[in-house]
XYZ file of C-alpha atoms in Angstrom:
259
model
C 45.779 7.391 -70.197
C 45.511 5.530 -73.739
C 43.907 2.662 -72.083
C 41.516 4.716 -70.159
C 40.299 6.430 -73.433
C 39.868 3.042 -75.203
C 37.793 1.788 -72.327
C 35.643 4.891 -72.654
C 35.257 4.898 -76.367
C 34.384 1.087 -75.846
C 31.505 2.211 -73.183
C 30.414 4.487 -75.305
C 29.822 2.184 -78.137
C 28.186 -0.404 -75.884
C 25.777 1.971 -74.639
C 24.853 3.107 -78.531
C 24.227 -0.450 -79.249
C 21.818 -0.603 -76.169
C 20.009 2.643 -77.313
C 19.395 1.664 -80.881
C 18.257 -1.942 -80.175
C 15.628 -0.440 -77.175
C 12.080 0.118 -78.376
C 10.558 3.515 -76.912
C 6.967 3.017 -76.245
C 4.194 5.158 -74.945
C 1.562 3.345 -73.235
C -1.890 4.116 -71.632
C -4.030 2.300 -68.839
C -7.258 3.799 -68.952
C -10.943 2.700 -66.923
C -13.426 4.587 -69.299
C -16.436 3.899 -67.255
C -18.423 2.967 -70.308
C -17.443 6.304 -72.164
C -18.855 8.515 -69.740
C -17.648 11.013 -66.847
C -18.382 10.818 -63.439
C -21.876 12.403 -63.954
C -22.721 9.891 -66.595
C -22.243 12.411 -69.503
C -20.942 10.666 -72.587
C -17.459 11.649 -73.283
C -16.527 8.793 -75.852
C -15.181 11.726 -78.431
C -13.230 13.370 -75.857
C -11.900 10.247 -74.552
C -10.802 9.423 -78.372
C -9.356 13.015 -79.020
C -7.274 12.570 -75.434
C -5.641 9.294 -76.706
C -5.047 10.604 -80.353
C -3.321 13.672 -79.096
C -1.205 11.610 -76.636
C 0.419 10.123 -79.468
C 0.101 6.678 -77.517
C 1.687 3.389 -79.286
C -0.757 1.009 -76.995
C -3.641 1.723 -74.758
C -5.277 -0.864 -72.494
C -9.034 0.203 -71.830
C -11.290 -1.277 -69.137
C -15.076 -0.623 -68.729
C -15.741 -0.611 -72.643
C -19.331 -0.881 -73.822
C -19.853 -2.344 -77.131
C -23.674 -1.541 -78.557
C -25.176 -1.387 -75.122
C -28.313 0.696 -74.561
C -26.884 2.901 -71.593
C -24.429 3.995 -74.106
C -26.343 4.477 -77.019
C -25.819 1.572 -78.961
C -22.189 2.667 -79.802
C -19.799 -0.134 -81.022
C -17.263 2.151 -78.597
C -13.670 0.431 -79.446
C -14.639 0.882 -83.414
C -15.628 4.571 -82.911
C -12.432 5.159 -80.584
C -10.389 3.192 -83.749
C -11.775 5.964 -85.871
C -10.662 8.689 -83.851
C -7.413 7.622 -83.287
C -6.498 5.645 -86.388
C -5.123 2.817 -84.349
C -6.126 -0.797 -84.817
C -8.509 -2.592 -82.096
C -9.441 -5.307 -80.497
C -12.517 -5.730 -77.802
C -13.283 -9.206 -75.711
C -16.473 -9.165 -73.438
C -16.693 -10.052 -69.930
C -20.505 -10.850 -70.488
C -23.675 -9.711 -72.043
C -24.908 -6.631 -71.131
C -27.859 -4.113 -71.729
C -28.657 -5.165 -75.150
C -24.763 -5.591 -75.970
C -21.507 -6.535 -74.360
C -19.234 -4.930 -71.631
C -15.489 -5.993 -71.625
C -12.188 -4.736 -72.465
C -10.305 -3.129 -75.180
C -7.039 -2.537 -77.011
C -5.825 0.207 -79.148
C -2.454 -0.173 -81.309
C -0.625 1.959 -83.312
C 1.454 -1.154 -84.667
C -0.281 -4.352 -86.290
C -2.119 -6.754 -84.057
C -0.923 -10.131 -84.863
C -3.576 -12.146 -82.723
C -5.751 -11.644 -79.730
C -6.337 -14.023 -76.730
C -8.768 -14.155 -73.948
C -7.627 -15.982 -71.148
C -10.478 -16.135 -68.812
C -9.718 -15.389 -65.130
C -12.200 -16.145 -62.454
C -14.821 -14.035 -61.042
C -17.087 -15.160 -57.886
C -20.292 -12.916 -57.539
C -22.793 -13.989 -54.725
C -20.770 -17.133 -54.136
C -21.434 -18.261 -57.796
C -18.042 -18.786 -59.549
C -17.876 -17.471 -62.951
C -15.259 -15.506 -65.393
C -14.097 -12.479 -66.995
C -11.819 -11.721 -69.664
C -8.144 -11.473 -69.703
C -7.290 -9.528 -73.352
C -3.751 -9.873 -74.603
C -2.730 -9.369 -78.082
C 0.838 -10.003 -79.840
C 1.820 -6.765 -81.197
C 4.185 -6.634 -84.059
C 6.455 -3.411 -83.307
C 8.310 -1.499 -85.960
C 11.644 -3.445 -86.385
C 9.734 -6.802 -86.199
C 9.761 -7.613 -82.710
C 6.895 -8.901 -81.050
C 5.492 -8.107 -77.233
C 2.281 -9.652 -75.562
C 0.305 -6.208 -74.588
C -2.366 -7.031 -72.219
C -5.308 -5.444 -70.061
C -7.518 -6.594 -67.224
C -10.039 -5.678 -64.511
C -9.789 -7.357 -61.272
C -12.624 -7.872 -59.013
C -13.631 -5.777 -55.872
C -13.023 -8.238 -53.166
C -9.456 -9.082 -52.371
C -10.055 -13.138 -51.921
C -11.187 -13.255 -55.575
C -8.198 -10.740 -56.621
C -5.582 -12.666 -55.075
C -6.560 -15.563 -57.662
C -6.861 -13.231 -60.749
C -3.473 -12.202 -59.910
C -2.113 -15.754 -59.894
C -4.140 -16.841 -63.043
C -2.815 -13.459 -64.867
C 0.667 -14.264 -64.446
C 0.298 -17.927 -65.503
C -1.874 -17.038 -68.577
C 0.595 -14.354 -69.948
C 3.598 -16.447 -69.279
C 7.223 -15.694 -70.082
C 7.492 -16.682 -73.795
C 7.317 -12.807 -74.621
C 7.732 -9.578 -73.178
C 4.812 -8.427 -71.334
C 3.467 -5.343 -70.919
C 0.337 -5.470 -68.770
C -2.338 -2.359 -67.891
C -5.540 -2.604 -66.143
C -7.667 -1.045 -63.167
C -6.583 -3.633 -60.385
C -9.010 -2.489 -57.631
C -6.019 -2.870 -55.334
C -3.816 -0.389 -53.727
C 0.213 -0.916 -53.704
C 1.797 -3.225 -51.365
C -1.400 -5.578 -50.839
C -0.916 -9.212 -51.072
C -2.258 -9.320 -54.658
C 0.004 -6.592 -56.056
C 3.128 -8.215 -54.280
C 2.020 -11.826 -56.494
C 2.078 -9.724 -59.917
C 5.587 -7.978 -58.686
C 7.270 -11.639 -58.507
C 6.824 -11.679 -62.780
C 6.708 -7.762 -63.119
C 8.009 -4.421 -62.579
C 5.537 -1.515 -61.927
C 6.117 1.270 -64.155
C 4.697 3.973 -61.906
C 7.285 3.619 -59.045
C 5.839 7.014 -57.439
C 2.526 5.278 -56.907
C 0.475 8.425 -58.268
C -3.181 8.334 -57.500
C -5.253 7.382 -60.411
C -9.087 7.326 -58.762
C -11.308 9.047 -58.052
C -11.029 11.756 -60.913
C -11.320 14.289 -58.720
C -9.060 14.877 -55.669
C -7.877 11.138 -56.411
C -6.489 9.374 -53.550
C -6.253 5.799 -54.365
C -3.690 4.099 -56.544
C -5.676 1.371 -58.178
C -4.392 1.655 -62.138
C -1.234 0.197 -63.216
C 1.078 -0.636 -65.802
C 3.339 -3.443 -65.280
C 6.422 -4.564 -67.562
C 8.265 -8.074 -67.455
C 11.032 -7.780 -65.195
C 14.562 -6.629 -66.774
C 12.869 -5.364 -69.640
C 13.357 -1.720 -69.568
C 16.730 0.441 -69.458
C 15.318 3.300 -66.970
C 12.545 4.330 -64.853
C 9.724 4.928 -67.003
C 8.596 8.606 -67.345
C 5.045 8.792 -65.615
C 2.035 11.122 -66.374
C -1.386 11.329 -64.562
C -2.878 14.349 -66.255
C -5.538 15.903 -63.993
C -7.173 17.775 -66.279
C -8.556 14.777 -68.301
C -11.739 14.312 -66.157
C -13.672 12.111 -69.011
C -13.843 9.345 -66.950
C -14.268 8.429 -63.187
C -10.426 7.263 -63.304
C -7.742 9.356 -64.399
C -5.774 7.929 -67.233
C -2.031 6.516 -66.396
C 0.533 6.979 -69.288
C 4.221 5.800 -69.171
C 7.056 6.112 -71.620
C 8.776 3.248 -71.498
C 12.236 1.781 -72.945
C 11.995 -1.769 -73.753
C 14.875 -3.965 -74.331
C 14.242 -7.417 -74.333
C 11.717 -7.768 -77.284
C 11.363 -10.859 -79.032
C 11.507 -11.709 -82.995
């Protein structure tokens, strides 16, 4: 009986160590449709307020405008950072409409550096490139992770190339949290490629597109394999119709952060 009690105490002690060494993070992946809703009404302020009120730690954003004519010549990442009080970075895919169009990251914690590893884009038979934005984030206890966001192509042939390139670029030197609009539904070959290195946070495969009566799962949050204690808590708030996509929220518990 005494041996059983000692064993129980030891197990509780190990569990306590595991809990204290884990890092809880609230992560959002959000295609913001250049700061407009499905009717092209500017909703950037509402998007910022939603992110602020969510108390997110890390946000990966796709379809971000930077001083484009169509969105009022606004630096959207700067505005979102001002509303939320978060650190931010922006990387462009390409010049667009008097400004630039690309990806953004918001972080509650300091951003050590940002990296743009280009992925292949093929349009009308011409091979170009798009941004893959990743940032090293310093978490509260000094741990470092790589947080990334990406926007895959509409055609599968290109997505297969992009999935392979994304995994290669992000590497395995740091724990990775990867967000994005992947334009691919679950169980496709390109998503299977990503699953070789990462675990999909949303195991229930909740639909994220379109914003009204969603019937497709194309937005994802991926986590380095064996880097969380339990299945993340997932939210897809159906009432947030500020874009043509729904935001995807995951509360994750990382256990393999690096210093």
